[in-house]
PDB file of C-alpha atoms in Angstrom:
ATOM      1  CA  UNK A   1     249.475 149.671 -67.215  1.00  0.00           C
ATOM      2  CA  UNK A   2     250.080 151.916 -70.083  1.00  0.00           C
ATOM      3  CA  UNK A   3     249.414 149.032 -72.442  1.00  0.00           C
ATOM      4  CA  UNK A   4     246.041 148.533 -70.857  1.00  0.00           C
ATOM      5  CA  UNK A   5     245.332 152.262 -71.155  1.00  0.00           C
ATOM      6  CA  UNK A   6     246.206 152.152 -74.752  1.00  0.00           C
ATOM      7  CA  UNK A   7     243.884 149.115 -75.422  1.00  0.00           C
ATOM      8  CA  UNK A   8     241.074 150.652 -73.829  1.00  0.00           C
ATOM      9  CA  UNK A   9     241.375 153.830 -75.646  1.00  0.00           C
ATOM     10  CA  UNK A  10     241.751 152.030 -78.989  1.00  0.00           C
ATOM     11  CA  UNK A  11     238.634 149.932 -78.067  1.00  0.00           C
ATOM     12  CA  UNK A  12     236.495 152.796 -77.286  1.00  0.00           C
ATOM     13  CA  UNK A  13     237.608 154.547 -80.539  1.00  0.00           C
ATOM     14  CA  UNK A  14     236.891 151.522 -82.595  1.00  0.00           C
ATOM     15  CA  UNK A  15     233.515 151.179 -81.033  1.00  0.00           C
ATOM     16  CA  UNK A  16     232.254 154.740 -81.242  1.00  0.00           C
ATOM     17  CA  UNK A  17     231.313 154.607 -85.043  1.00  0.00           C
ATOM     18  CA  UNK A  18     229.800 151.255 -84.498  1.00  0.00           C
ATOM     19  CA  UNK A  19     227.604 152.708 -81.527  1.00  0.00           C
ATOM     20  CA  UNK A  20     226.421 155.604 -84.006  1.00  0.00           C
ATOM     21  CA  UNK A  21     225.478 152.928 -86.674  1.00  0.00           C
ATOM     22  CA  UNK A  22     223.747 150.702 -84.099  1.00  0.00           C
ATOM     23  CA  UNK A  23     221.771 153.651 -82.525  1.00  0.00           C
ATOM     24  CA  UNK A  24     220.466 154.622 -85.902  1.00  0.00           C
ATOM     25  CA  UNK A  25     219.481 151.049 -86.599  1.00  0.00           C
ATOM     26  CA  UNK A  26     217.809 150.485 -83.245  1.00  0.00           C
ATOM     27  CA  UNK A  27     215.644 153.662 -83.945  1.00  0.00           C
ATOM     28  CA  UNK A  28     214.929 152.519 -87.407  1.00  0.00           C
ATOM     29  CA  UNK A  29     214.009 149.063 -86.524  1.00  0.00           C
ATOM     30  CA  UNK A  30     211.688 150.174 -83.753  1.00  0.00           C
ATOM     31  CA  UNK A  31     209.586 151.697 -86.354  1.00  0.00           C
ATOM     32  CA  UNK A  32     209.294 148.412 -88.079  1.00  0.00           C
ATOM     33  CA  UNK A  33     211.876 149.351 -90.960  1.00  0.00           C
ATOM     34  CA  UNK A  34     214.863 146.992 -91.493  1.00  0.00           C
ATOM     35  CA  UNK A  35     217.590 149.017 -93.108  1.00  0.00           C
ATOM     36  CA  UNK A  36     220.440 146.970 -94.064  1.00  0.00           C
ATOM     37  CA  UNK A  37     221.694 149.895 -96.028  1.00  0.00           C
ATOM     38  CA  UNK A  38     223.435 151.287 -92.718  1.00  0.00           C
ATOM     39  CA  UNK A  39     226.985 150.283 -93.859  1.00  0.00           C
ATOM     40  CA  UNK A  40     226.658 152.048 -97.091  1.00  0.00           C
ATOM     41  CA  UNK A  41     225.291 155.091 -95.208  1.00  0.00           C
ATOM     42  CA  UNK A  42     228.219 155.269 -93.114  1.00  0.00           C
ATOM     43  CA  UNK A  43     230.540 155.423 -96.232  1.00  0.00           C
ATOM     44  CA  UNK A  44     228.406 158.167 -97.543  1.00  0.00           C
ATOM     45  CA  UNK A  45     228.506 160.242 -94.601  1.00  0.00           C
ATOM     46  CA  UNK A  46     232.022 159.756 -93.942  1.00  0.00           C
ATOM     47  CA  UNK A  47     233.315 160.574 -97.595  1.00  0.00           C
ATOM     48  CA  UNK A  48     230.777 163.615 -97.726  1.00  0.00           C
ATOM     49  CA  UNK A  49     232.177 165.254 -94.655  1.00  0.00           C
ATOM     50  CA  UNK A  50     235.656 164.621 -95.898  1.00  0.00           C
ATOM     51  CA  UNK A  51     235.156 166.255 -99.155  1.00  0.00           C
ATOM     52  CA  UNK A  52     233.384 169.370 -97.723  1.00  0.00           C
ATOM     53  CA  UNK A  53     236.373 169.845 -95.238  1.00  0.00           C
ATOM     54  CA  UNK A  54     239.166 169.296 -97.995  1.00  0.00           C
ATOM     55  CA  UNK A  55     237.549 171.827-100.480  1.00  0.00           C
ATOM     56  CA  UNK A  56     236.962 174.253 -97.624  1.00  0.00           C
ATOM     57  CA  UNK A  57     240.515 174.202 -96.439  1.00  0.00           C
ATOM     58  CA  UNK A  58     241.853 174.098-100.066  1.00  0.00           C
ATOM     59  CA  UNK A  59     239.746 177.269-100.982  1.00  0.00           C
ATOM     60  CA  UNK A  60     240.481 179.273 -97.708  1.00  0.00           C
ATOM     61  CA  UNK A  61     244.170 178.485 -97.534  1.00  0.00           C
ATOM     62  CA  UNK A  62     245.952 180.034 -94.489  1.00  0.00           C
ATOM     63  CA  UNK A  63     242.521 181.690 -93.665  1.00  0.00           C
ATOM     64  CA  UNK A  64     241.026 178.283 -92.874  1.00  0.00           C
ATOM     65  CA  UNK A  65     239.428 177.614 -89.641  1.00  0.00           C
ATOM     66  CA  UNK A  66     239.050 174.173 -87.897  1.00  0.00           C
ATOM     67  CA  UNK A  67     235.788 175.084 -86.483  1.00  0.00           C
ATOM     68  CA  UNK A  68     234.313 176.224 -89.828  1.00  0.00           C
ATOM     69  CA  UNK A  69     235.568 172.997 -91.418  1.00  0.00           C
ATOM     70  CA  UNK A  70     233.877 170.915 -88.654  1.00  0.00           C
ATOM     71  CA  UNK A  71     230.491 172.672 -89.043  1.00  0.00           C
ATOM     72  CA  UNK A  72     230.860 172.114 -92.905  1.00  0.00           C
ATOM     73  CA  UNK A  73     231.782 168.582 -92.671  1.00  0.00           C
ATOM     74  CA  UNK A  74     229.012 167.947 -90.228  1.00  0.00           C
ATOM     75  CA  UNK A  75     226.383 169.517 -92.139  1.00  0.00           C
ATOM     76  CA  UNK A  76     227.515 167.689 -95.528  1.00  0.00           C
ATOM     77  CA  UNK A  77     227.575 164.290 -93.697  1.00  0.00           C
ATOM     78  CA  UNK A  78     224.233 164.740 -92.273  1.00  0.00           C
ATOM     79  CA  UNK A  79     222.578 166.033 -95.306  1.00  0.00           C
ATOM     80  CA  UNK A  80     223.915 163.103 -97.542  1.00  0.00           C
ATOM     81  CA  UNK A  81     222.952 160.465 -94.983  1.00  0.00           C
ATOM     82  CA  UNK A  82     219.455 161.841 -94.395  1.00  0.00           C
ATOM     83  CA  UNK A  83     219.006 161.956 -98.207  1.00  0.00           C
ATOM     84  CA  UNK A  84     219.896 158.293 -98.267  1.00  0.00           C
ATOM     85  CA  UNK A  85     217.399 157.429 -95.498  1.00  0.00           C
ATOM     86  CA  UNK A  86     214.967 159.440 -97.413  1.00  0.00           C
ATOM     87  CA  UNK A  87     215.500 157.417-100.576  1.00  0.00           C
ATOM     88  CA  UNK A  88     215.364 154.078 -98.632  1.00  0.00           C
ATOM     89  CA  UNK A  89     211.971 155.332 -97.113  1.00  0.00           C
ATOM     90  CA  UNK A  90     210.481 156.476-100.519  1.00  0.00           C
ATOM     91  CA  UNK A  91     211.324 153.095-102.029  1.00  0.00           C
ATOM     92  CA  UNK A  92     210.199 150.884 -99.111  1.00  0.00           C
ATOM     93  CA  UNK A  93     207.374 152.830 -97.718  1.00  0.00           C
ATOM     94  CA  UNK A  94     205.863 154.818-100.593  1.00  0.00           C
ATOM     95  CA  UNK A  95     206.666 152.442-103.509  1.00  0.00           C
ATOM     96  CA  UNK A  96     206.467 149.182-101.396  1.00  0.00           C
ATOM     97  CA  UNK A  97     209.765 147.760-102.483  1.00  0.00           C
ATOM     98  CA  UNK A  98     211.160 144.980-100.570  1.00  0.00           C
ATOM     99  CA  UNK A  99     213.194 146.250 -97.535  1.00  0.00           C
ATOM    100  CA  UNK A 100     215.924 143.764 -97.541  1.00  0.00           C
ATOM    101  CA  UNK A 101     216.617 144.299-101.455  1.00  0.00           C
ATOM    102  CA  UNK A 102     216.688 148.017-100.983  1.00  0.00           C
ATOM    103  CA  UNK A 103     218.994 148.063 -97.997  1.00  0.00           C
ATOM    104  CA  UNK A 104     221.387 145.591 -99.462  1.00  0.00           C
ATOM    105  CA  UNK A 105     221.497 147.771-102.722  1.00  0.00           C
ATOM    106  CA  UNK A 106     221.980 150.990-100.770  1.00  0.00           C
ATOM    107  CA  UNK A 107     224.965 149.443 -98.905  1.00  0.00           C
ATOM    108  CA  UNK A 108     226.295 148.459-102.347  1.00  0.00           C
ATOM    109  CA  UNK A 109     225.889 151.777-103.803  1.00  0.00           C
ATOM    110  CA  UNK A 110     227.197 153.399-100.725  1.00  0.00           C
ATOM    111  CA  UNK A 111     230.465 151.502-100.550  1.00  0.00           C
ATOM    112  CA  UNK A 112     230.901 152.408-104.178  1.00  0.00           C
ATOM    113  CA  UNK A 113     229.923 156.055-103.627  1.00  0.00           C
ATOM    114  CA  UNK A 114     232.528 156.342-100.806  1.00  0.00           C
ATOM    115  CA  UNK A 115     235.404 154.593-102.736  1.00  0.00           C
ATOM    116  CA  UNK A 116     234.694 156.446-106.012  1.00  0.00           C
ATOM    117  CA  UNK A 117     234.812 159.832-104.349  1.00  0.00           C
ATOM    118  CA  UNK A 118     237.217 159.163-101.750  1.00  0.00           C
ATOM    119  CA  UNK A 119     239.696 157.564-104.386  1.00  0.00           C
ATOM    120  CA  UNK A 120     239.120 160.598-106.645  1.00  0.00           C
ATOM    121  CA  UNK A 121     239.572 162.886-103.801  1.00  0.00           C
ATOM    122  CA  UNK A 122     242.972 161.120-103.265  1.00  0.00           C
ATOM    123  CA  UNK A 123     244.112 161.369-106.730  1.00  0.00           C
ATOM    124  CA  UNK A 124     243.180 165.122-106.839  1.00  0.00           C
ATOM    125  CA  UNK A 125     245.233 165.542-103.645  1.00  0.00           C
ATOM    126  CA  UNK A 126     248.298 163.919-105.077  1.00  0.00           C
ATOM    127  CA  UNK A 127     247.772 160.364-104.142  1.00  0.00           C
ATOM    128  CA  UNK A 128     246.657 157.910-101.155  1.00  0.00           C
ATOM    129  CA  UNK A 129     247.375 159.578 -97.747  1.00  0.00           C
ATOM    130  CA  UNK A 130     247.747 162.930 -99.362  1.00  0.00           C
ATOM    131  CA  UNK A 131     244.251 164.324 -98.445  1.00  0.00           C
ATOM    132  CA  UNK A 132     244.876 167.388 -96.254  1.00  0.00           C
ATOM    133  CA  UNK A 133     242.100 168.249 -93.765  1.00  0.00           C
ATOM    134  CA  UNK A 134     244.387 168.572 -90.727  1.00  0.00           C
ATOM    135  CA  UNK A 135     242.557 171.724 -89.343  1.00  0.00           C
ATOM    136  CA  UNK A 136     239.232 169.948 -89.310  1.00  0.00           C
ATOM    137  CA  UNK A 137     240.466 166.715 -88.153  1.00  0.00           C
ATOM    138  CA  UNK A 138     242.332 168.560 -85.320  1.00  0.00           C
ATOM    139  CA  UNK A 139     239.049 170.127 -84.361  1.00  0.00           C
ATOM    140  CA  UNK A 140     237.198 166.850 -84.230  1.00  0.00           C
ATOM    141  CA  UNK A 141     240.087 165.190 -82.204  1.00  0.00           C
ATOM    142  CA  UNK A 142     240.413 167.994 -79.592  1.00  0.00           C
ATOM    143  CA  UNK A 143     240.154 166.158 -76.298  1.00  0.00           C
ATOM    144  CA  UNK A 144     238.784 167.551 -73.080  1.00  0.00           C
ATOM    145  CA  UNK A 145     241.189 170.106 -71.602  1.00  0.00           C
ATOM    146  CA  UNK A 146     243.031 169.144 -68.482  1.00  0.00           C
ATOM    147  CA  UNK A 147     241.239 165.644 -68.024  1.00  0.00           C
ATOM    148  CA  UNK A 148     243.319 164.033 -70.654  1.00  0.00           C
ATOM    149  CA  UNK A 149     246.531 164.854 -68.770  1.00  0.00           C
ATOM    150  CA  UNK A 150     245.638 162.434 -65.860  1.00  0.00           C
ATOM    151  CA  UNK A 151     247.829 159.173 -65.794  1.00  0.00           C
ATOM    152  CA  UNK A 152     245.748 155.999 -67.088  1.00  0.00           C
ATOM    153  CA  UNK A 153     242.502 157.439 -66.673  1.00  0.00           C
ATOM    154  CA  UNK A 154     242.969 160.420 -68.791  1.00  0.00           C
ATOM    155  CA  UNK A 155     244.441 158.615 -71.754  1.00  0.00           C
ATOM    156  CA  UNK A 156     241.898 155.738 -71.517  1.00  0.00           C
ATOM    157  CA  UNK A 157     238.800 157.760 -71.072  1.00  0.00           C
ATOM    158  CA  UNK A 158     239.253 161.354 -71.734  1.00  0.00           C
ATOM    159  CA  UNK A 159     241.462 161.611 -74.811  1.00  0.00           C
ATOM    160  CA  UNK A 160     238.786 161.655 -77.223  1.00  0.00           C
ATOM    161  CA  UNK A 161     236.975 164.389 -79.445  1.00  0.00           C
ATOM    162  CA  UNK A 162     233.457 165.543 -78.707  1.00  0.00           C
ATOM    163  CA  UNK A 163     231.686 163.063 -81.100  1.00  0.00           C
ATOM    164  CA  UNK A 164     232.947 160.036 -78.927  1.00  0.00           C
ATOM    165  CA  UNK A 165     231.042 161.534 -75.793  1.00  0.00           C
ATOM    166  CA  UNK A 166     228.139 162.894 -78.068  1.00  0.00           C
ATOM    167  CA  UNK A 167     227.489 159.245 -79.334  1.00  0.00           C
ATOM    168  CA  UNK A 168     227.221 158.099 -75.532  1.00  0.00           C
ATOM    169  CA  UNK A 169     224.588 160.961 -74.904  1.00  0.00           C
ATOM    170  CA  UNK A 170     222.687 160.410 -77.973  1.00  0.00           C
ATOM    171  CA  UNK A 171     222.413 156.685 -77.141  1.00  0.00           C
ATOM    172  CA  UNK A 172     221.068 157.576 -73.556  1.00  0.00           C
ATOM    173  CA  UNK A 173     218.633 160.020 -74.995  1.00  0.00           C
ATOM    174  CA  UNK A 174     217.487 157.883 -77.648  1.00  0.00           C
ATOM    175  CA  UNK A 175     216.853 155.096 -75.097  1.00  0.00           C
ATOM    176  CA  UNK A 176     214.941 157.624 -72.897  1.00  0.00           C
ATOM    177  CA  UNK A 177     212.738 158.808 -75.836  1.00  0.00           C
ATOM    178  CA  UNK A 178     211.922 155.306 -76.860  1.00  0.00           C
ATOM    179  CA  UNK A 179     210.896 154.080 -73.529  1.00  0.00           C
ATOM    180  CA  UNK A 180     209.775 157.208 -71.583  1.00  0.00           C
ATOM    181  CA  UNK A 181     208.008 159.644 -74.205  1.00  0.00           C
ATOM    182  CA  UNK A 182     204.940 159.575 -76.101  1.00  0.00           C
ATOM    183  CA  UNK A 183     206.725 159.810 -79.469  1.00  0.00           C
ATOM    184  CA  UNK A 184     208.737 156.565 -78.500  1.00  0.00           C
ATOM    185  CA  UNK A 185     205.561 154.923 -77.706  1.00  0.00           C
ATOM    186  CA  UNK A 186     204.265 155.838 -81.265  1.00  0.00           C
ATOM    187  CA  UNK A 187     207.391 154.604 -82.762  1.00  0.00           C
ATOM    188  CA  UNK A 188     207.162 151.283 -80.860  1.00  0.00           C
ATOM    189  CA  UNK A 189     203.582 151.149 -81.629  1.00  0.00           C
ATOM    190  CA  UNK A 190     204.276 151.448 -85.128  1.00  0.00           C
ATOM    191  CA  UNK A 191     206.955 148.716 -84.992  1.00  0.00           C
ATOM    192  CA  UNK A 192     204.814 146.188 -83.149  1.00  0.00           C
ATOM    193  CA  UNK A 193     201.270 146.601 -84.803  1.00  0.00           C
ATOM    194  CA  UNK A 194     201.009 149.419 -87.356  1.00  0.00           C
ATOM    195  CA  UNK A 195     197.435 148.711 -88.171  1.00  0.00           C
ATOM    196  CA  UNK A 196     196.585 149.151 -84.378  1.00  0.00           C
ATOM    197  CA  UNK A 197     198.753 152.271 -84.306  1.00  0.00           C
ATOM    198  CA  UNK A 198     196.887 153.563 -87.460  1.00  0.00           C
ATOM    199  CA  UNK A 199     193.611 153.088 -85.599  1.00  0.00           C
ATOM    200  CA  UNK A 200     194.896 154.889 -82.644  1.00  0.00           C
ATOM    201  CA  UNK A 201     195.510 158.076 -84.947  1.00  0.00           C
ATOM    202  CA  UNK A 202     199.273 157.592 -85.355  1.00  0.00           C
ATOM    203  CA  UNK A 203     200.617 158.444 -88.895  1.00  0.00           C
ATOM    204  CA  UNK A 204     202.377 155.449 -89.646  1.00  0.00           C
ATOM    205  CA  UNK A 205     204.050 156.468 -92.793  1.00  0.00           C
ATOM    206  CA  UNK A 206     205.271 159.708 -91.228  1.00  0.00           C
ATOM    207  CA  UNK A 207     206.744 157.900 -88.107  1.00  0.00           C
ATOM    208  CA  UNK A 208     208.484 155.446 -90.571  1.00  0.00           C
ATOM    209  CA  UNK A 209     209.937 158.217 -92.522  1.00  0.00           C
ATOM    210  CA  UNK A 210     211.060 160.161 -89.574  1.00  0.00           C
ATOM    211  CA  UNK A 211     212.570 157.544 -87.855  1.00  0.00           C
ATOM    212  CA  UNK A 212     214.480 156.152 -90.854  1.00  0.00           C
ATOM    213  CA  UNK A 213     215.650 159.462 -92.083  1.00  0.00           C
ATOM    214  CA  UNK A 214     216.933 160.182 -88.358  1.00  0.00           C
ATOM    215  CA  UNK A 215     218.479 156.693 -88.074  1.00  0.00           C
ATOM    216  CA  UNK A 216     220.436 157.219 -91.298  1.00  0.00           C
ATOM    217  CA  UNK A 217     221.639 160.639 -90.007  1.00  0.00           C
ATOM    218  CA  UNK A 218     223.116 158.709 -86.948  1.00  0.00           C
ATOM    219  CA  UNK A 219     224.865 156.370 -89.050  1.00  0.00           C
ATOM    220  CA  UNK A 220     226.361 158.864 -91.166  1.00  0.00           C
ATOM    221  CA  UNK A 221     227.869 160.538 -87.924  1.00  0.00           C
ATOM    222  CA  UNK A 222     229.426 157.193 -87.399  1.00  0.00           C
ATOM    223  CA  UNK A 223     231.179 157.353 -90.740  1.00  0.00           C
ATOM    224  CA  UNK A 224     232.197 160.860 -90.256  1.00  0.00           C
ATOM    225  CA  UNK A 225     233.519 159.894 -86.952  1.00  0.00           C
ATOM    226  CA  UNK A 226     235.551 157.265 -88.145  1.00  0.00           C
ATOM    227  CA  UNK A 227     237.051 159.403 -90.901  1.00  0.00           C
ATOM    228  CA  UNK A 228     237.844 162.333 -88.885  1.00  0.00           C
ATOM    229  CA  UNK A 229     238.597 160.874 -85.453  1.00  0.00           C
ATOM    230  CA  UNK A 230     240.147 157.497 -86.241  1.00  0.00           C
ATOM    231  CA  UNK A 231     241.518 158.109 -89.631  1.00  0.00           C
ATOM    232  CA  UNK A 232     242.789 161.547 -88.970  1.00  0.00           C
ATOM    233  CA  UNK A 233     240.695 163.284 -91.753  1.00  0.00           C
ATOM    234  CA  UNK A 234     241.962 161.117 -94.806  1.00  0.00           C
ATOM    235  CA  UNK A 235     240.729 158.382 -96.780  1.00  0.00           C
ATOM    236  CA  UNK A 236     241.377 154.650 -97.477  1.00  0.00           C
ATOM    237  CA  UNK A 237     239.176 152.653-100.080  1.00  0.00           C
ATOM    238  CA  UNK A 238     237.420 149.884 -97.899  1.00  0.00           C
ATOM    239  CA  UNK A 239     238.931 151.370 -95.039  1.00  0.00           C
ATOM    240  CA  UNK A 240     235.656 150.756 -92.906  1.00  0.00           C
ATOM    241  CA  UNK A 241     236.080 147.190 -93.162  1.00  0.00           C
ATOM    242  CA  UNK A 242     232.976 145.290 -91.729  1.00  0.00           C
ATOM    243  CA  UNK A 243     232.289 148.093 -89.143  1.00  0.00           C
ATOM    244  CA  UNK A 244     228.900 148.774 -90.770  1.00  0.00           C
ATOM    245  CA  UNK A 245     227.818 145.166 -90.545  1.00  0.00           C
ATOM    246  CA  UNK A 246     229.079 145.042 -86.812  1.00  0.00           C
ATOM    247  CA  UNK A 247     226.641 148.025 -86.162  1.00  0.00           C
ATOM    248  CA  UNK A 248     224.038 145.872 -87.378  1.00  0.00           C
ATOM    249  CA  UNK A 249     224.983 143.013 -85.260  1.00  0.00           C
ATOM    250  CA  UNK A 250     225.305 145.244 -82.239  1.00  0.00           C
ATOM    251  CA  UNK A 251     221.681 145.987 -82.520  1.00  0.00           C
ATOM    252  CA  UNK A 252     221.069 142.271 -81.865  1.00  0.00           C
ATOM    253  CA  UNK A 253     223.793 142.135 -79.145  1.00  0.00           C
ATOM    254  CA  UNK A 254     222.100 144.978 -77.348  1.00  0.00           C
ATOM    255  CA  UNK A 255     218.488 143.343 -77.867  1.00  0.00           C
ATOM    256  CA  UNK A 256     217.272 146.697 -79.397  1.00  0.00           C
ATOM    257  CA  UNK A 257     218.166 148.603 -76.379  1.00  0.00           C
ATOM    258  CA  UNK A 258     220.372 151.720 -76.912  1.00  0.00           C
ATOM    259  CA  UNK A 259     221.628 151.704 -73.445  1.00  0.00           C
ATOM    260  CA  UNK A 260     223.148 148.283 -73.779  1.00  0.00           C
ATOM    261  CA  UNK A 261     224.487 149.179 -76.985  1.00  0.00           C
ATOM    262  CA  UNK A 262     226.941 151.463 -75.382  1.00  0.00           C
ATOM    263  CA  UNK A 263     228.877 148.798 -73.620  1.00  0.00           C
ATOM    264  CA  UNK A 264     228.409 146.614 -76.494  1.00  0.00           C
ATOM    265  CA  UNK A 265     230.088 149.004 -78.737  1.00  0.00           C
ATOM    266  CA  UNK A 266     233.090 148.991 -76.574  1.00  0.00           C
ATOM    267  CA  UNK A 267     232.972 145.238 -76.362  1.00  0.00           C
ATOM    268  CA  UNK A 268     233.051 145.072 -80.073  1.00  0.00           C
ATOM    269  CA  UNK A 269     235.945 147.392 -80.431  1.00  0.00           C
ATOM    270  CA  UNK A 270     238.099 145.483 -77.854  1.00  0.00           C
ATOM    271  CA  UNK A 271     237.296 142.342 -79.732  1.00  0.00           C
ATOM    272  CA  UNK A 272     237.998 143.738 -83.065  1.00  0.00           C
ATOM    273  CA  UNK A 273     241.468 144.773 -82.133  1.00  0.00           C
ATOM    274  CA  UNK A 274     242.348 142.111 -79.592  1.00  0.00           C
ATOM    275  CA  UNK A 275     244.467 140.172 -82.089  1.00  0.00           C
ATOM    276  CA  UNK A 276     246.848 143.155 -82.161  1.00  0.00           C
ATOM    277  CA  UNK A 277     247.746 142.646 -78.530  1.00  0.00           C
ATOM    278  CA  UNK A 278     248.521 138.879 -78.790  1.00  0.00           C
ATOM    279  CA  UNK A 279     251.819 138.011 -80.188  1.00  0.00           C
ATOM    280  CA  UNK A 280     252.853 135.504 -82.563  1.00  0.00           C
ATOM    281  CA  UNK A 281     249.490 135.309 -84.490  1.00  0.00           C
ATOM    282  CA  UNK A 282     249.492 134.613 -88.237  1.00  0.00           C
ATOM    283  CA  UNK A 283     247.163 136.052 -90.887  1.00  0.00           C
ATOM    284  CA  UNK A 284     244.488 133.300 -90.437  1.00  0.00           C
ATOM    285  CA  UNK A 285     244.571 133.668 -86.642  1.00  0.00           C
ATOM    286  CA  UNK A 286     244.018 137.429 -87.003  1.00  0.00           C
ATOM    287  CA  UNK A 287     241.064 136.827 -89.215  1.00  0.00           C
ATOM    288  CA  UNK A 288     239.410 134.339 -86.711  1.00  0.00           C
ATOM    289  CA  UNK A 289     239.930 136.767 -83.979  1.00  0.00           C
ATOM    290  CA  UNK A 290     238.031 139.434 -85.997  1.00  0.00           C
ATOM    291  CA  UNK A 291     234.994 136.767 -85.962  1.00  0.00           C
ATOM    292  CA  UNK A 292     234.673 137.159 -82.230  1.00  0.00           C
ATOM    293  CA  UNK A 293     232.106 140.137 -82.233  1.00  0.00           C
ATOM    294  CA  UNK A 294     229.945 138.055 -84.470  1.00  0.00           C
ATOM    295  CA  UNK A 295     230.347 134.999 -82.169  1.00  0.00           C
ATOM    296  CA  UNK A 296     229.277 137.051 -79.095  1.00  0.00           C
ATOM    297  CA  UNK A 297     226.302 138.258 -81.231  1.00  0.00           C
ATOM    298  CA  UNK A 298     225.220 134.417 -81.865  1.00  0.00           C
ATOM    299  CA  UNK A 299     225.623 133.620 -78.123  1.00  0.00           C
ATOM    300  CA  UNK A 300     223.315 136.395 -77.258  1.00  0.00           C
ATOM    301  CA  UNK A 301     220.796 135.376 -79.904  1.00  0.00           C
ATOM    302  CA  UNK A 302     220.938 131.583 -78.429  1.00  0.00           C
ATOM    303  CA  UNK A 303     220.413 133.160 -74.870  1.00  0.00           C
ATOM    304  CA  UNK A 304     217.648 135.476 -75.522  1.00  0.00           C
ATOM    305  CA  UNK A 305     215.845 132.870 -77.623  1.00  0.00           C
ATOM    306  CA  UNK A 306     216.040 130.439 -74.618  1.00  0.00           C
ATOM    307  CA  UNK A 307     214.669 133.277 -72.331  1.00  0.00           C
ATOM    308  CA  UNK A 308     211.920 134.238 -74.797  1.00  0.00           C
ATOM    309  CA  UNK A 309     211.222 137.547 -73.152  1.00  0.00           C
ATOM    310  CA  UNK A 310     209.059 140.212 -75.173  1.00  0.00           C
ATOM    311  CA  UNK A 311     211.441 142.826 -74.434  1.00  0.00           C
ATOM    312  CA  UNK A 312     214.511 140.975 -75.952  1.00  0.00           C
ATOM    313  CA  UNK A 313     212.601 140.333 -79.243  1.00  0.00           C
ATOM    314  CA  UNK A 314     212.637 142.440 -82.360  1.00  0.00           C
ATOM    315  CA  UNK A 315     209.586 144.413 -83.161  1.00  0.00           C
ATOM    316  CA  UNK A 316     206.694 142.293 -84.419  1.00  0.00           C
ATOM    317  CA  UNK A 317     206.437 144.088 -87.801  1.00  0.00           C
ATOM    318  CA  UNK A 318     210.140 144.246 -88.557  1.00  0.00           C
ATOM    319  CA  UNK A 319     210.926 143.970 -92.183  1.00  0.00           C
ATOM    320  CA  UNK A 320     207.229 143.982 -93.115  1.00  0.00           C
ATOM    321  CA  UNK A 321     205.372 146.672 -95.281  1.00  0.00           C
ATOM    322  CA  UNK A 322     202.398 148.380 -93.871  1.00  0.00           C
ATOM    323  CA  UNK A 323     200.187 150.518 -96.423  1.00  0.00           C
ATOM    324  CA  UNK A 324     197.359 152.444 -95.213  1.00  0.00           C
ATOM    325  CA  UNK A 325     194.096 151.717 -97.249  1.00  0.00           C
ATOM    326  CA  UNK A 326     192.635 154.293 -99.428  1.00  0.00           C
ATOM    327  CA  UNK A 327     189.727 156.071 -97.842  1.00  0.00           C
TER     328      UNK A 327
END
């Protein structure tokens, strides 16, 4: 029973950064933008928050407060992530650059950005694993008082920091906004038929900018969650692995539905670490097990293709550019 509780806990902890990235990409893709820069933005958000927390704790010394470090790191992660989303929007919406090329370039840049500044921070701190942001990380890891003490249920579901529960709340709110509000209708209209949305008086470029920038902010929170809650406020180059791409795959698995992305992220988290609980696996077999989330995505693609339901399909203008004619 204790082993099952540990597995569920780690599966959820693995899935939460993926859920943030997928939620951000769902919002972005609903507006018709395909941002393949999500993995890079997660790196940028994570390392930016870590840098802010590190220099704050180093400067404040014994007077450092975990709560202040939390707000500083949160602000830094959101700022850098939103700037990355703004850059993507400027290049693809205003300058009409190819979305796939820009997104992949942003991922390459973001991974390099994270590894360069994260590695430099490690050297400044005295070596790999020597980065000290324990007060800030402890603030992120603070679990729900009382509930985490319950046997099994407490460890499996109530032993996480606030970012874990916030990811679920955000996904539910996103699903409601997209399906139950006028703003959500505008976003979906822009993603389905930007010309018709423009004719109805919707500012297409503004919707694309706002959706993409907010989507990037959510992805940056995923990177920050991974660094602070999973890694405990330290850094390892290329430590994110393929979690950023799993976030993109989760968008497909959840058929662009933020509610479905919640359970999908936990499924991905469980599949991603399943090999750790199967004894006797060699290195090759472990790598095969890490492919399971992508296999699940392929199966969902096949199933949704057979059903051919409109609600299971991507926005009609996804990845295509729309530019308002001069009047």
